[in-house]
Amino acid sequence: MSDKYKKILMVLIPLMIAIAMPLIVTDNYFRGIFIMTLIYIIVVLGLNFITGLTGQMNLGTAGIFAMGSYTTALLSTKLGISPWLTIIGSIIMGLIIGVGLGYPSLRVQGVYLALTTIGFGEIVRILISNFKFTNGIMGIRDIPAFTIGSFSFDDKLARYYLYLVFVVIMGVVAYRITNSKWGRLFKAIRDNYEAVQAVGVDIAKPKVLAFTLAAIYGCVAGSLYAVHMEFITPSVYTFDLSTTFIVMMMLGGIGSVPGCILGAVVCTILPELLRDFGNWYWIIFSILVLLVILFRPNGIISFLKTRKKSVKEGVK
């Protein structure tokens, strides 16, 4: 079998599993978990642009996620705008955030950039907790569902497949960008920042672009989250959530689109499967994460790559 067909199968098999999963597992609670998994996949795919590919630590992703959620919630509940159109509003918000964070990132790096993004996330959380028009800590309720004509995606099965379409589209875009000249430039900045500057490459555009892509993905995911939950509150968008997104990316495979998807799936679904262990389940999950990070620093996806390499060597 040629490499081309192998790549097609590597995409089709996980996609078929994703399509079949909510039909096999009919419990609405787990269908809700599957929907949250899809939302987190989009966030992590965006985070991968700035942290995974460009090597700039972003610990304020929860703030970006919140801005997308509140954009959709406010536009749909206060102004009566269709949730579909609020997605456009979230994309515009992502552009603003990306430029707003991207240009300061040209002046600071490393721990200073990490602190800057933490500050951004906390400022967003504090503001939405205190503004009257965001309803403060009480949050925003009755966020409408997506509709097409008379059909509403308020059923979890229908909503799951709608969100799966979002994941496929944004996953393909992420993969194409990662393997484009921009993706290669992102990686060059990550691997040897000084060398890229030394050869006269303008690093401003790629760094701002990476932040902008991350912000757009985060805001779109935030919009989908708001519509799914129908109720949002500032207590969700904490620093803990930002670090969870980082863990998802690192666990799956930093810099890898399939790795990000795998990391989000594992980090969202595995804790639910471990709940039978009672209070021990977070300890067990944390130990598993540490073992992967220690012995497989390139993430779970590296297991598959190693196996693929071993098979090729065996054939030779």
Coordinates of C-alpha atoms in Angstrom, one line a residue, residues 121-307:
G121 CA -6.3 35.8 31.1
E122 CA -6.8 37.0 34.6
I123 CA -7.8 40.5 33.5
V124 CA -10.5 39.1 31.2
R125 CA -11.9 36.9 34.0
I126 CA -12.0 39.8 36.5
L127 CA -13.6 42.1 34.0
I128 CA -16.4 39.7 33.0
S129 CA -16.9 39.0 36.7
N130 CA -17.6 42.7 37.5
F131 CA -19.2 44.3 34.5
K132 CA -22.9 44.8 34.8
F133 CA -23.6 44.1 31.1
T134 CA -22.0 40.6 31.4
N135 CA -24.2 40.0 34.5
G136 CA -21.1 39.6 36.7
I137 CA -20.5 36.3 38.5
M138 CA -24.1 35.3 37.8
G139 CA -23.2 34.7 34.2
I140 CA -25.4 34.7 31.1
R141 CA -28.3 32.3 30.6
D142 CA -30.6 31.1 27.8
I143 CA -28.1 31.2 25.0
P144 CA -29.9 30.0 21.9
A145 CA -29.0 27.0 19.9
F146 CA -27.9 26.9 16.3
T147 CA -30.8 26.5 13.9
I148 CA -31.3 25.9 10.2
G149 CA -34.8 26.9 9.2
S150 CA -37.1 25.1 11.6
F151 CA -34.5 22.6 12.6
S152 CA -32.7 23.2 15.9
F153 CA -29.4 21.7 17.0
D154 CA -30.6 21.5 20.6
D155 CA -30.4 17.7 20.5
K156 CA -26.9 16.5 21.6
L157 CA -26.6 14.0 18.8
A158 CA -27.3 16.7 16.1
R159 CA -25.1 19.2 17.9
Y160 CA -22.2 16.6 18.1
Y161 CA -22.2 16.1 14.3
L162 CA -22.4 19.9 13.7
Y163 CA -19.4 20.4 16.0
L164 CA -17.6 17.5 14.3
V165 CA -17.9 19.4 11.0
F166 CA -16.3 22.4 12.7
V167 CA -13.4 20.2 13.9
V168 CA -12.9 18.7 10.5
I169 CA -12.8 22.1 8.7
M170 CA -10.5 23.7 11.3
G171 CA -8.4 20.6 11.6
V172 CA -7.8 20.6 7.8
V173 CA -6.9 24.3 7.9
A174 CA -4.5 23.8 10.8
Y175 CA -2.8 20.9 9.0
R176 CA -2.4 22.8 5.8
I177 CA -1.0 25.8 7.6
T178 CA 1.4 23.6 9.6
N179 CA 2.8 22.1 6.5
S180 CA 2.9 25.3 4.5
K181 CA 5.8 27.9 4.3
W182 CA 4.2 29.6 7.3
G183 CA 4.3 26.5 9.3
R184 CA 8.0 25.9 8.4
L185 CA 8.7 29.5 9.4
F186 CA 6.9 29.1 12.7
K187 CA 9.1 26.0 13.5
A188 CA 12.3 27.9 12.4
I189 CA 11.4 30.6 14.9
R190 CA 10.8 28.0 17.6
D191 CA 14.0 26.0 16.9
N192 CA 16.5 28.9 16.3
Y193 CA 15.1 32.3 17.0
E194 CA 18.4 34.1 16.7
A195 CA 19.4 32.4 13.4
V196 CA 16.1 33.4 11.8
Q197 CA 16.7 37.0 12.8
A198 CA 20.3 36.8 11.6
V199 CA 19.4 36.0 8.0
G200 CA 17.1 39.0 7.8
V201 CA 13.7 37.4 8.1
D202 CA 11.0 39.6 9.5
I203 CA 9.7 37.7 12.5
A204 CA 7.0 40.2 13.3
K205 CA 4.5 38.9 10.8
P206 CA 4.8 35.2 11.6
K207 CA 4.6 35.8 15.4
V208 CA 1.6 38.0 15.1
L209 CA 0.0 35.6 12.7
A210 CA 0.5 32.7 15.1
F211 CA -1.1 34.6 17.9
T212 CA -4.0 35.6 15.7
L213 CA -4.6 32.1 14.5
A214 CA -4.5 30.9 18.1
A215 CA -7.0 33.6 19.2
I216 CA -9.4 32.9 16.3
Y217 CA -9.5 29.2 17.1
G218 CA -9.9 29.9 20.8
C219 CA -12.7 32.4 20.2
V220 CA -14.6 30.1 17.8
A221 CA -14.3 27.3 20.3
G222 CA -15.6 29.6 23.0
S223 CA -18.6 30.4 20.9
L224 CA -19.4 26.7 20.4
Y225 CA -19.0 26.2 24.2
A226 CA -21.4 29.0 25.0
V227 CA -24.1 27.6 22.6
H228 CA -23.6 24.1 23.9
M229 CA -23.8 25.0 27.6
E230 CA -26.6 27.6 27.1
F231 CA -25.2 29.2 30.3
I232 CA -21.8 30.6 31.0
T233 CA -20.1 32.0 34.1
P234 CA -16.7 33.6 34.8
S235 CA -15.8 30.8 37.2
V236 CA -15.1 28.5 34.2
Y237 CA -12.4 30.6 32.6
T238 CA -9.6 30.2 35.1
F239 CA -5.8 29.8 34.9
D240 CA -6.4 26.1 35.6
L241 CA -8.3 25.8 32.3
S242 CA -5.3 27.4 30.5
T243 CA -2.9 24.9 31.9
T244 CA -5.3 22.1 31.0
F245 CA -5.1 23.1 27.4
I246 CA -1.2 23.1 27.6
V247 CA -1.3 19.6 29.1
M248 CA -3.6 18.4 26.3
M249 CA -1.1 19.7 23.7
M250 CA 2.0 18.3 25.4
L251 CA 0.4 14.9 26.2
G252 CA -0.8 14.4 22.6
G253 CA 2.3 15.7 20.8
I254 CA 3.4 19.3 20.8
G255 CA 3.6 20.8 17.3
S256 CA 1.6 17.9 15.8
V257 CA -2.0 18.4 14.6
P258 CA -2.9 14.7 15.1
G259 CA -1.1 14.9 18.4
C260 CA -3.2 17.8 19.6
I261 CA -6.4 16.0 18.6
L262 CA -5.3 12.9 20.4
G263 CA -4.3 14.8 23.5
A264 CA -7.6 16.6 23.7
V265 CA -9.5 13.3 23.4
V266 CA -7.4 11.5 26.0
C267 CA -7.5 14.4 28.5
T268 CA -11.2 14.9 28.2
I269 CA -12.4 11.3 28.1
L270 CA -9.9 9.4 30.2
P271 CA -10.8 11.2 33.5
E272 CA -14.4 10.2 33.0
L273 CA -13.4 6.6 32.6
L274 CA -11.4 6.7 35.8
R275 CA -14.2 8.2 37.9
D276 CA -14.9 4.7 39.3
F277 CA -11.7 5.0 41.3
G278 CA -13.3 7.7 43.4
N279 CA -11.0 10.3 44.8
W280 CA -8.0 8.5 43.4
Y281 CA -8.9 9.1 39.7
W282 CA -7.1 12.5 39.5
I283 CA -4.0 11.0 41.1
I284 CA -4.0 8.1 38.6
F285 CA -4.6 10.4 35.7
S286 CA -1.8 12.8 36.8
I287 CA 0.6 9.9 37.2
L288 CA -0.2 8.7 33.7
V289 CA 0.3 12.2 32.3
L290 CA 3.7 12.5 34.1
L291 CA 4.8 9.1 32.7
V292 CA 4.0 10.1 29.2
I293 CA 5.8 13.5 29.5
L294 CA 8.8 11.9 31.1
F295 CA 9.3 9.0 28.8
R296 CA 7.6 10.3 25.7
P297 CA 8.4 14.0 25.6
N298 CA 7.0 14.2 22.0
G299 CA 3.7 13.0 23.3
I300 CA 1.4 10.0 22.7
I301 CA 1.6 10.5 18.9
S302 CA 5.3 9.5 19.1
F303 CA 4.2 5.9 19.9
L304 CA 2.5 5.7 16.6
K305 CA 5.4 7.2 14.7
T306 CA 7.9 4.8 16.4
R307 CA 5.7 1.9 15.5

